[in-house]
PDB file of C-alpha atoms and ligand atoms in Angstrom:
ATOM      1  CA  MET A  28     -56.454 259.454 -65.379  1.00  0.00           C
ATOM      2  CA  LEU A  29     -55.330 258.332 -68.809  1.00  0.00           C
ATOM      3  CA  TYR A  30     -53.800 254.864 -68.629  1.00  0.00           C
ATOM      4  CA  ILE A  31     -51.846 254.532 -71.807  1.00  0.00           C
ATOM      5  CA  GLY A  32     -49.087 252.327 -73.167  1.00  0.00           C
ATOM      6  CA  CYS A  33     -48.106 250.063 -76.028  1.00  0.00           C
ATOM      7  CA  HIS A  34     -47.036 246.491 -76.708  1.00  0.00           C
ATOM      8  CA  LEU A  35     -43.702 245.615 -75.095  1.00  0.00           C
ATOM      9  CA  SER A  36     -41.475 242.600 -75.560  1.00  0.00           C
ATOM     10  CA  ALA A  37     -41.899 240.055 -72.782  1.00  0.00           C
ATOM     11  CA  SER A  38     -38.622 238.311 -73.587  1.00  0.00           C
ATOM     12  CA  LYS A  39     -36.712 239.896 -70.677  1.00  0.00           C
ATOM     13  CA  GLY A  40     -39.470 239.574 -68.120  1.00  0.00           C
ATOM     14  CA  TYR A  41     -41.926 241.856 -66.333  1.00  0.00           C
ATOM     15  CA  MET A  42     -39.413 244.155 -64.651  1.00  0.00           C
ATOM     16  CA  ALA A  43     -37.827 244.980 -68.020  1.00  0.00           C
ATOM     17  CA  MET A  44     -41.274 245.833 -69.398  1.00  0.00           C
ATOM     18  CA  GLY A  45     -42.099 247.939 -66.350  1.00  0.00           C
ATOM     19  CA  LYS A  46     -38.897 249.946 -66.711  1.00  0.00           C
ATOM     20  CA  GLN A  47     -39.438 250.396 -70.413  1.00  0.00           C
ATOM     21  CA  ALA A  48     -42.989 251.577 -69.797  1.00  0.00           C
ATOM     22  CA  GLU A  49     -41.636 254.123 -67.320  1.00  0.00           C
ATOM     23  CA  GLU A  50     -39.163 255.402 -69.931  1.00  0.00           C
ATOM     24  CA  LEU A  51     -41.970 255.802 -72.445  1.00  0.00           C
ATOM     25  CA  GLY A  52     -44.166 257.722 -70.016  1.00  0.00           C
ATOM     26  CA  ALA A  53     -46.613 254.820 -70.112  1.00  0.00           C
ATOM     27  CA  ASN A  54     -48.638 253.603 -67.144  1.00  0.00           C
ATOM     28  CA  THR A  55     -49.959 250.378 -68.623  1.00  0.00           C
ATOM     29  CA  PHE A  56     -48.759 248.062 -71.405  1.00  0.00           C
ATOM     30  CA  ALA A  57     -49.566 244.990 -73.413  1.00  0.00           C
ATOM     31  CA  PHE A  58     -47.404 241.935 -74.001  1.00  0.00           C
ATOM     32  CA  PHE A  59     -47.710 238.557 -75.662  1.00  0.00           C
ATOM     33  CA  THR A  60     -48.070 235.743 -73.167  1.00  0.00           C
ATOM     34  CA  ARG A  61     -45.953 233.572 -75.453  1.00  0.00           C
ATOM     35  CA  ASN A  62     -44.299 233.902 -78.848  1.00  0.00           C
ATOM     36  CA  PRO A  63     -47.068 235.505 -80.924  1.00  0.00           C
ATOM     37  CA  ARG A  64     -46.322 233.269 -83.917  1.00  0.00           C
ATOM     38  CA  GLY A  65     -45.180 230.170 -82.065  1.00  0.00           C
ATOM     39  CA  GLY A  66     -46.410 228.326 -79.034  1.00  0.00           C
ATOM     40  CA  SER A  67     -44.015 228.063 -76.122  1.00  0.00           C
ATOM     41  CA  ALA A  68     -44.226 230.178 -72.998  1.00  0.00           C
ATOM     42  CA  LYS A  69     -41.293 231.329 -70.879  1.00  0.00           C
ATOM     43  CA  GLU A  70     -40.444 229.974 -67.456  1.00  0.00           C
ATOM     44  CA  ILE A  71     -41.942 231.944 -64.604  1.00  0.00           C
ATOM     45  CA  ASN A  72     -39.443 234.070 -62.660  1.00  0.00           C
ATOM     46  CA  PHE A  73     -40.990 234.829 -59.274  1.00  0.00           C
ATOM     47  CA  SER A  74     -38.398 237.353 -58.110  1.00  0.00           C
ATOM     48  CA  ASP A  75     -38.902 239.270 -61.368  1.00  0.00           C
ATOM     49  CA  ILE A  76     -42.635 239.323 -60.717  1.00  0.00           C
ATOM     50  CA  ALA A  77     -42.199 240.463 -57.106  1.00  0.00           C
ATOM     51  CA  GLU A  78     -39.909 243.296 -58.194  1.00  0.00           C
ATOM     52  CA  PHE A  79     -42.306 244.294 -60.950  1.00  0.00           C
ATOM     53  CA  LYS A  80     -45.243 244.453 -58.555  1.00  0.00           C
ATOM     54  CA  LYS A  81     -43.371 246.988 -56.427  1.00  0.00           C
ATOM     55  CA  LEU A  82     -42.520 249.116 -59.454  1.00  0.00           C
ATOM     56  CA  SER A  83     -46.051 248.905 -60.763  1.00  0.00           C
ATOM     57  CA  GLU A  84     -47.394 250.124 -57.427  1.00  0.00           C
ATOM     58  CA  LYS A  85     -44.855 252.917 -57.206  1.00  0.00           C
ATOM     59  CA  LEU A  86     -45.736 254.142 -60.704  1.00  0.00           C
ATOM     60  CA  ALA A  87     -49.487 253.580 -60.194  1.00  0.00           C
ATOM     61  CA  PHE A  88     -49.873 251.453 -63.303  1.00  0.00           C
ATOM     62  CA  GLY A  89     -53.353 250.686 -64.530  1.00  0.00           C
ATOM     63  CA  LYS A  90     -54.421 247.201 -65.492  1.00  0.00           C
ATOM     64  CA  LEU A  91     -52.204 245.400 -67.993  1.00  0.00           C
ATOM     65  CA  VAL A  92     -53.664 243.958 -71.181  1.00  0.00           C
ATOM     66  CA  ALA A  93     -51.927 240.680 -72.019  1.00  0.00           C
ATOM     67  CA  HIS A  94     -52.459 239.356 -75.530  1.00  0.00           C
ATOM     68  CA  ALA A  95     -52.877 235.717 -76.539  1.00  0.00           C
ATOM     69  CA  PRO A  96     -50.669 234.447 -79.408  1.00  0.00           C
ATOM     70  CA  TYR A  97     -51.945 234.871 -82.964  1.00  0.00           C
ATOM     71  CA  THR A  98     -51.564 231.126 -83.512  1.00  0.00           C
ATOM     72  CA  MET A  99     -54.482 230.586 -81.165  1.00  0.00           C
ATOM     73  CA  ASN A 100     -57.640 229.792 -83.095  1.00  0.00           C
ATOM     74  CA  PRO A 101     -60.355 228.510 -80.783  1.00  0.00           C
ATOM     75  CA  CYS A 102     -62.688 227.827 -83.704  1.00  0.00           C
ATOM     76  CA  SER A 103     -60.323 226.155 -86.144  1.00  0.00           C
ATOM     77  CA  ALA A 104     -61.782 223.260 -88.157  1.00  0.00           C
ATOM     78  CA  ASN A 105     -58.667 221.327 -87.161  1.00  0.00           C
ATOM     79  CA  GLU A 106     -59.140 219.616 -83.817  1.00  0.00           C
ATOM     80  CA  LYS A 107     -55.403 219.710 -83.061  1.00  0.00           C
ATOM     81  CA  ILE A 108     -55.337 223.487 -83.428  1.00  0.00           C
ATOM     82  CA  ARG A 109     -58.420 223.791 -81.248  1.00  0.00           C
ATOM     83  CA  ASN A 110     -56.776 221.642 -78.589  1.00  0.00           C
ATOM     84  CA  PHE A 111     -53.558 223.658 -78.690  1.00  0.00           C
ATOM     85  CA  SER A 112     -55.596 226.805 -78.424  1.00  0.00           C
ATOM     86  CA  CYS A 113     -57.502 225.499 -75.422  1.00  0.00           C
ATOM     87  CA  GLN A 114     -54.394 224.271 -73.601  1.00  0.00           C
ATOM     88  CA  ALA A 115     -52.472 227.459 -74.345  1.00  0.00           C
ATOM     89  CA  MET A 116     -55.286 229.616 -72.978  1.00  0.00           C
ATOM     90  CA  ALA A 117     -55.706 227.480 -69.858  1.00  0.00           C
ATOM     91  CA  ASP A 118     -51.948 227.673 -69.248  1.00  0.00           C
ATOM     92  CA  ASP A 119     -51.841 231.428 -69.941  1.00  0.00           C
ATOM     93  CA  LEU A 120     -54.650 232.018 -67.467  1.00  0.00           C
ATOM     94  CA  LYS A 121     -52.820 230.007 -64.820  1.00  0.00           C
ATOM     95  CA  ARG A 122     -49.708 232.152 -65.406  1.00  0.00           C
ATOM     96  CA  MET A 123     -51.734 235.356 -65.369  1.00  0.00           C
ATOM     97  CA  GLU A 124     -52.593 234.624 -61.726  1.00  0.00           C
ATOM     98  CA  ASN A 125     -48.962 235.463 -60.905  1.00  0.00           C
ATOM     99  CA  ILE A 126     -49.889 239.028 -61.801  1.00  0.00           C
ATOM    100  CA  PRO A 127     -53.519 238.893 -60.636  1.00  0.00           C
ATOM    101  CA  HIS A 128     -56.396 241.245 -61.546  1.00  0.00           C
ATOM    102  CA  ASN A 129     -55.251 242.108 -65.052  1.00  0.00           C
ATOM    103  CA  TYR A 130     -56.709 241.494 -68.505  1.00  0.00           C
ATOM    104  CA  TYR A 131     -56.083 238.764 -71.051  1.00  0.00           C
ATOM    105  CA  ASN A 132     -57.200 239.624 -74.558  1.00  0.00           C
ATOM    106  CA  PHE A 133     -57.641 237.211 -77.459  1.00  0.00           C
ATOM    107  CA  HIS A 134     -58.901 237.129 -81.036  1.00  0.00           C
ATOM    108  CA  PRO A 135     -62.061 235.019 -81.055  1.00  0.00           C
ATOM    109  CA  GLY A 136     -60.803 233.185 -84.136  1.00  0.00           C
ATOM    110  CA  SER A 137     -61.467 232.419 -87.777  1.00  0.00           C
ATOM    111  CA  HIS A 138     -64.079 229.843 -88.687  1.00  0.00           C
ATOM    112  CA  VAL A 139     -62.689 229.172 -92.209  1.00  0.00           C
ATOM    113  CA  ASN A 140     -65.686 227.796 -94.142  1.00  0.00           C
ATOM    114  CA  GLN A 141     -67.421 226.265 -91.136  1.00  0.00           C
ATOM    115  CA  GLY A 142     -69.797 229.170 -90.788  1.00  0.00           C
ATOM    116  CA  VAL A 143     -70.197 231.780 -88.065  1.00  0.00           C
ATOM    117  CA  ASP A 144     -72.508 229.676 -85.902  1.00  0.00           C
ATOM    118  CA  VAL A 145     -70.125 226.722 -85.688  1.00  0.00           C
ATOM    119  CA  GLY A 146     -67.280 229.142 -84.956  1.00  0.00           C
ATOM    120  CA  ILE A 147     -69.164 230.849 -82.159  1.00  0.00           C
ATOM    121  CA  GLU A 148     -70.021 227.474 -80.648  1.00  0.00           C
ATOM    122  CA  PHE A 149     -66.355 226.371 -80.621  1.00  0.00           C
ATOM    123  CA  ILE A 150     -65.194 229.660 -79.074  1.00  0.00           C
ATOM    124  CA  ALA A 151     -67.795 229.406 -76.326  1.00  0.00           C
ATOM    125  CA  GLN A 152     -66.832 225.759 -75.712  1.00  0.00           C
ATOM    126  CA  GLN A 153     -63.199 226.768 -75.224  1.00  0.00           C
ATOM    127  CA  LEU A 154     -64.120 229.529 -72.811  1.00  0.00           C
ATOM    128  CA  ASN A 155     -66.405 227.194 -70.894  1.00  0.00           C
ATOM    129  CA  SER A 156     -63.589 224.701 -70.515  1.00  0.00           C
ATOM    130  CA  VAL A 157     -60.844 227.151 -69.433  1.00  0.00           C
ATOM    131  CA  LEU A 158     -62.572 229.789 -67.302  1.00  0.00           C
ATOM    132  CA  THR A 159     -62.628 229.137 -63.566  1.00  0.00           C
ATOM    133  CA  THR A 160     -64.533 230.797 -60.732  1.00  0.00           C
ATOM    134  CA  GLU A 161     -61.219 231.326 -58.867  1.00  0.00           C
ATOM    135  CA  GLN A 162     -59.425 233.315 -61.559  1.00  0.00           C
ATOM    136  CA  SER A 163     -58.914 237.038 -60.995  1.00  0.00           C
ATOM    137  CA  THR A 164     -58.088 237.685 -64.660  1.00  0.00           C
ATOM    138  CA  ILE A 165     -60.821 238.989 -66.925  1.00  0.00           C
ATOM    139  CA  VAL A 166     -60.663 237.511 -70.422  1.00  0.00           C
ATOM    140  CA  LEU A 167     -61.334 240.009 -73.193  1.00  0.00           C
ATOM    141  CA  LEU A 168     -62.802 239.279 -76.603  1.00  0.00           C
ATOM    142  CA  GLU A 169     -61.264 241.661 -79.126  1.00  0.00           C
ATOM    143  CA  THR A 170     -63.503 243.433 -81.622  1.00  0.00           C
ATOM    144  CA  MET A 171     -62.258 242.291 -85.036  1.00  0.00           C
ATOM    145  CA  ALA A 172     -62.066 243.887 -88.489  1.00  0.00           C
ATOM    146  CA  GLY A 173     -63.762 240.911 -90.135  1.00  0.00           C
ATOM    147  CA  LYS A 174     -60.825 240.015 -92.371  1.00  0.00           C
ATOM    148  CA  GLY A 175     -61.455 236.647 -94.041  1.00  0.00           C
ATOM    149  CA  SER A 176     -63.655 234.563 -91.770  1.00  0.00           C
ATOM    150  CA  GLU A 177     -62.795 236.321 -88.519  1.00  0.00           C
ATOM    151  CA  ILE A 178     -65.432 236.112 -85.835  1.00  0.00           C
ATOM    152  CA  GLY A 179     -66.057 239.223 -83.767  1.00  0.00           C
ATOM    153  CA  ARG A 180     -66.615 241.507 -86.763  1.00  0.00           C
ATOM    154  CA  SER A 181     -69.844 242.774 -85.259  1.00  0.00           C
ATOM    155  CA  PHE A 182     -71.032 243.515 -81.729  1.00  0.00           C
ATOM    156  CA  GLU A 183     -73.735 240.879 -82.282  1.00  0.00           C
ATOM    157  CA  GLU A 184     -71.141 238.151 -82.858  1.00  0.00           C
ATOM    158  CA  LEU A 185     -69.357 239.028 -79.617  1.00  0.00           C
ATOM    159  CA  ARG A 186     -72.700 239.071 -77.805  1.00  0.00           C
ATOM    160  CA  ALA A 187     -73.505 235.606 -79.184  1.00  0.00           C
ATOM    161  CA  ILE A 188     -70.256 234.269 -77.710  1.00  0.00           C
ATOM    162  CA  ILE A 189     -70.879 235.894 -74.324  1.00  0.00           C
ATOM    163  CA  ASP A 190     -74.422 234.472 -74.285  1.00  0.00           C
ATOM    164  CA  ARG A 191     -73.047 230.939 -74.520  1.00  0.00           C
ATOM    165  CA  VAL A 192     -70.453 231.295 -71.745  1.00  0.00           C
ATOM    166  CA  GLU A 193     -71.337 230.230 -68.226  1.00  0.00           C
ATOM    167  CA  LEU A 194     -68.879 232.380 -66.259  1.00  0.00           C
ATOM    168  CA  LYS A 195     -69.884 235.644 -67.915  1.00  0.00           C
ATOM    169  CA  GLU A 196     -68.445 237.620 -65.010  1.00  0.00           C
ATOM    170  CA  LYS A 197     -64.970 236.609 -66.253  1.00  0.00           C
ATOM    171  CA  LEU A 198     -65.561 238.087 -69.720  1.00  0.00           C
ATOM    172  CA  GLY A 199     -65.127 241.543 -71.159  1.00  0.00           C
ATOM    173  CA  VAL A 200     -64.436 243.208 -74.492  1.00  0.00           C
ATOM    174  CA  CYS A 201     -61.396 245.039 -75.839  1.00  0.00           C
ATOM    175  CA  PHE A 202     -62.402 247.763 -78.309  1.00  0.00           C
ATOM    176  CA  ASP A 203     -59.893 248.054 -81.146  1.00  0.00           C
ATOM    177  CA  THR A 204     -60.553 251.358 -82.925  1.00  0.00           C
ATOM    178  CA  CYS A 205     -58.962 250.256 -86.227  1.00  0.00           C
ATOM    179  CA  HIS A 206     -60.868 246.972 -86.221  1.00  0.00           C
ATOM    180  CA  VAL A 207     -64.211 248.538 -85.308  1.00  0.00           C
ATOM    181  CA  TRP A 208     -63.758 251.132 -88.068  1.00  0.00           C
ATOM    182  CA  ASP A 209     -62.701 248.520 -90.629  1.00  0.00           C
ATOM    183  CA  GLY A 210     -65.648 246.454 -89.387  1.00  0.00           C
ATOM    184  CA  GLY A 211     -68.005 249.223 -90.547  1.00  0.00           C
ATOM    185  CA  TYR A 212     -68.743 251.232 -87.377  1.00  0.00           C
ATOM    186  CA  ASP A 213     -68.336 254.938 -88.039  1.00  0.00           C
ATOM    187  CA  ILE A 214     -66.505 256.161 -84.958  1.00  0.00           C
ATOM    188  CA  VAL A 215     -65.544 259.346 -86.844  1.00  0.00           C
ATOM    189  CA  ASN A 216     -68.967 260.726 -87.737  1.00  0.00           C
ATOM    190  CA  ASP A 217     -71.209 258.813 -85.372  1.00  0.00           C
ATOM    191  CA  LEU A 218     -69.328 257.889 -82.213  1.00  0.00           C
ATOM    192  CA  ASP A 219     -72.509 258.465 -80.196  1.00  0.00           C
ATOM    193  CA  GLY A 220     -74.358 255.937 -82.319  1.00  0.00           C
ATOM    194  CA  VAL A 221     -71.558 253.367 -82.194  1.00  0.00           C
ATOM    195  CA  LEU A 222     -71.240 253.529 -78.410  1.00  0.00           C
ATOM    196  CA  GLU A 223     -75.017 253.381 -78.075  1.00  0.00           C
ATOM    197  CA  LYS A 224     -75.049 250.254 -80.217  1.00  0.00           C
ATOM    198  CA  PHE A 225     -72.235 248.747 -78.174  1.00  0.00           C
ATOM    199  CA  ASP A 226     -74.187 249.459 -75.030  1.00  0.00           C
ATOM    200  CA  LYS A 227     -77.429 248.037 -76.368  1.00  0.00           C
ATOM    201  CA  ILE A 228     -75.910 244.856 -77.781  1.00  0.00           C
ATOM    202  CA  ILE A 229     -73.004 244.073 -75.453  1.00  0.00           C
ATOM    203  CA  GLY A 230     -73.315 246.520 -72.560  1.00  0.00           C
ATOM    204  CA  LEU A 231     -70.758 249.223 -71.767  1.00  0.00           C
ATOM    205  CA  ASP A 232     -70.041 247.504 -68.456  1.00  0.00           C
ATOM    206  CA  ARG A 233     -68.219 244.810 -70.508  1.00  0.00           C
ATOM    207  CA  LEU A 234     -65.940 247.366 -72.133  1.00  0.00           C
ATOM    208  CA  LYS A 235     -62.645 246.897 -70.287  1.00  0.00           C
ATOM    209  CA  ALA A 236     -59.811 247.998 -72.568  1.00  0.00           C
ATOM    210  CA  VAL A 237     -59.011 249.875 -75.765  1.00  0.00           C
ATOM    211  CA  HIS A 238     -56.577 249.161 -78.587  1.00  0.00           C
ATOM    212  CA  LEU A 239     -55.993 252.634 -79.981  1.00  0.00           C
ATOM    213  CA  ASN A 240     -55.036 252.609 -83.647  1.00  0.00           C
ATOM    214  CA  ASP A 241     -55.657 254.669 -86.718  1.00  0.00           C
ATOM    215  CA  SER A 242     -56.577 252.727 -89.859  1.00  0.00           C
ATOM    216  CA  MET A 243     -54.966 252.650 -93.309  1.00  0.00           C
ATOM    217  CA  ASN A 244     -58.262 251.535 -94.799  1.00  0.00           C
ATOM    218  CA  LYS A 245     -61.744 252.871 -95.336  1.00  0.00           C
ATOM    219  CA  LEU A 246     -64.777 252.420 -93.127  1.00  0.00           C
ATOM    220  CA  GLY A 247     -66.114 248.876 -93.549  1.00  0.00           C
ATOM    221  CA  SER A 248     -63.106 247.657 -95.550  1.00  0.00           C
ATOM    222  CA  HIS A 249     -62.684 244.530 -93.357  1.00  0.00           C
ATOM    223  CA  LYS A 250     -58.923 244.775 -93.882  1.00  0.00           C
ATOM    224  CA  ASP A 251     -57.163 245.421 -90.546  1.00  0.00           C
ATOM    225  CA  ARG A 252     -54.093 247.526 -91.243  1.00  0.00           C
ATOM    226  CA  HIS A 253     -53.116 249.845 -88.413  1.00  0.00           C
ATOM    227  CA  ALA A 254     -51.801 253.358 -88.999  1.00  0.00           C
ATOM    228  CA  LYS A 255     -50.051 255.814 -86.709  1.00  0.00           C
ATOM    229  CA  ILE A 256     -52.355 258.141 -84.777  1.00  0.00           C
ATOM    230  CA  GLY A 257     -53.407 260.894 -87.168  1.00  0.00           C
ATOM    231  CA  GLU A 258     -51.959 259.227 -90.253  1.00  0.00           C
ATOM    232  CA  GLY A 259     -54.945 257.103 -91.198  1.00  0.00           C
ATOM    233  CA  ASN A 260     -58.594 257.435 -92.126  1.00  0.00           C
ATOM    234  CA  ILE A 261     -59.830 257.813 -88.548  1.00  0.00           C
ATOM    235  CA  GLY A 262     -57.660 260.838 -87.885  1.00  0.00           C
ATOM    236  CA  ALA A 263     -56.299 262.565 -84.798  1.00  0.00           C
ATOM    237  CA  ASP A 264     -59.444 264.595 -84.054  1.00  0.00           C
ATOM    238  CA  ALA A 265     -61.705 261.552 -83.859  1.00  0.00           C
ATOM    239  CA  ILE A 266     -59.131 259.682 -81.784  1.00  0.00           C
ATOM    240  CA  VAL A 267     -58.799 262.552 -79.309  1.00  0.00           C
ATOM    241  CA  LYS A 268     -62.600 262.724 -79.026  1.00  0.00           C
ATOM    242  CA  PHE A 269     -62.690 258.982 -78.520  1.00  0.00           C
ATOM    243  CA  ILE A 270     -60.268 258.846 -75.571  1.00  0.00           C
ATOM    244  CA  ASN A 271     -62.084 261.740 -73.922  1.00  0.00           C
ATOM    245  CA  ARG A 272     -65.470 260.001 -73.906  1.00  0.00           C
ATOM    246  CA  PRO A 273     -66.762 259.614 -70.359  1.00  0.00           C
ATOM    247  CA  GLU A 274     -67.697 255.986 -71.169  1.00  0.00           C
ATOM    248  CA  LEU A 275     -64.017 255.188 -71.711  1.00  0.00           C
ATOM    249  CA  LYS A 276     -62.440 257.071 -68.835  1.00  0.00           C
ATOM    250  CA  GLY A 277     -60.140 254.934 -66.726  1.00  0.00           C
ATOM    251  CA  LEU A 278     -59.817 252.068 -69.210  1.00  0.00           C
ATOM    252  CA  PRO A 279     -56.311 250.969 -70.205  1.00  0.00           C
ATOM    253  CA  VAL A 280     -55.528 252.267 -73.706  1.00  0.00           C
ATOM    254  CA  ILE A 281     -52.956 250.303 -75.700  1.00  0.00           C
ATOM    255  CA  LEU A 282     -51.321 251.702 -78.840  1.00  0.00           C
ATOM    256  CA  GLU A 283     -50.745 249.117 -81.566  1.00  0.00           C
ATOM    257  CA  THR A 284     -49.570 251.624 -84.113  1.00  0.00           C
ATOM    258  CA  PRO A 285     -46.602 250.898 -86.416  1.00  0.00           C
ATOM    259  CA  ASN A 286     -43.984 252.792 -84.384  1.00  0.00           C
ATOM    260  CA  ASP A 287     -40.561 252.501 -82.876  1.00  0.00           C
ATOM    261  CA  MET A 288     -40.137 253.540 -79.239  1.00  0.00           C
ATOM    262  CA  GLU A 289     -39.587 257.175 -80.167  1.00  0.00           C
ATOM    263  CA  GLY A 290     -42.844 257.123 -82.111  1.00  0.00           C
ATOM    264  CA  TYR A 291     -44.691 255.709 -79.115  1.00  0.00           C
ATOM    265  CA  ILE A 292     -43.301 258.435 -76.852  1.00  0.00           C
ATOM    266  CA  LYS A 293     -44.623 261.010 -79.324  1.00  0.00           C
ATOM    267  CA  GLU A 294     -48.074 259.439 -79.466  1.00  0.00           C
ATOM    268  CA  ILE A 295     -48.290 259.001 -75.694  1.00  0.00           C
ATOM    269  CA  ASN A 296     -47.325 262.654 -75.180  1.00  0.00           C
ATOM    270  CA  PHE A 297     -49.780 263.819 -77.829  1.00  0.00           C
ATOM    271  CA  LEU A 298     -52.648 261.893 -76.261  1.00  0.00           C
ATOM    272  CA  ARG A 299     -51.803 263.065 -72.750  1.00  0.00           C
ATOM    273  CA  GLU A 300     -51.683 266.671 -73.948  1.00  0.00           C
ATOM    274  CA  ASN A 301     -55.099 266.255 -75.522  1.00  0.00           C
ATOM    275  CA  TYR A 302     -56.743 264.467 -72.625  1.00  0.00           C
ATOM    276  CA  SER A 303     -58.826 266.345 -70.106  1.00  0.00           C
ATOM    277  CA  GLU A 304     -59.345 264.827 -66.675  1.00  0.00           C
TER     278      GLU A 304
HETATM  279 FE1   FE B  18     -55.213 241.866 -81.240  1.00  0.00          FE
HETATM  280 FE1   FE B  19     -55.884 245.034 -81.485  1.00  0.00          FE
HETATM  281 ZN1   ZN B  20     -55.341 244.628 -85.926  1.00  0.00          ZN
END
């Protein structure tokens, strides 16, 4: 079963997202837990959540992939930003328990001149202070393009974070195809090799979700600019091969391509047509 969807606006609640997903032919989706550029989260509406759960069951949705705000930087040099980041994640994870057993994805952060090792230490510290044994949500580290001082540009950097976290069973990885490509992993000509590397360094059992994007930039460019499926340097063929890999079957696939809703419908249909069970 291909679980596929895109980012939806959370401003009108879960039921609105569920209905929109249905209209798009999606059976999973992503949403920002709070304003992606700001900080505040919305009030929790329990009847909305109850209604959404029924819809989600009826439509057999796969796991949702919530996204932390971009303002979150767990390894900022500024203590205030680190504290905000920590509190926001703790609060997000508490809220996520209203829709239990889903995923919460975040960008590990940018170390800005502090060095990778300091950055990794701060990220692990944040995870160690927010993760709880009781939570049903799995927190996903996103593979990053390595723009600026972004951490998570290599599988080794993600591994180093995981190694320092106590509750490893609450951690997974979200594989962003544009980021991995921009990070220098050739998923077009050597997908076997890339997945082998992922398995050796991180372990395929940690691979929980996919951000499916084409890339405007070249392999190893460390730029991070998403393109529509088939309109970038990864190309439709490689993307179709990617979603059909047995290692990825059943994972929620989220499109983050520059599209309006009509564009997403087209991409979802295209990927479904080119997916074999
Ligand atoms: Fe992201
Ligand atoms: Fe992404
Ligand atoms: Zn990106």
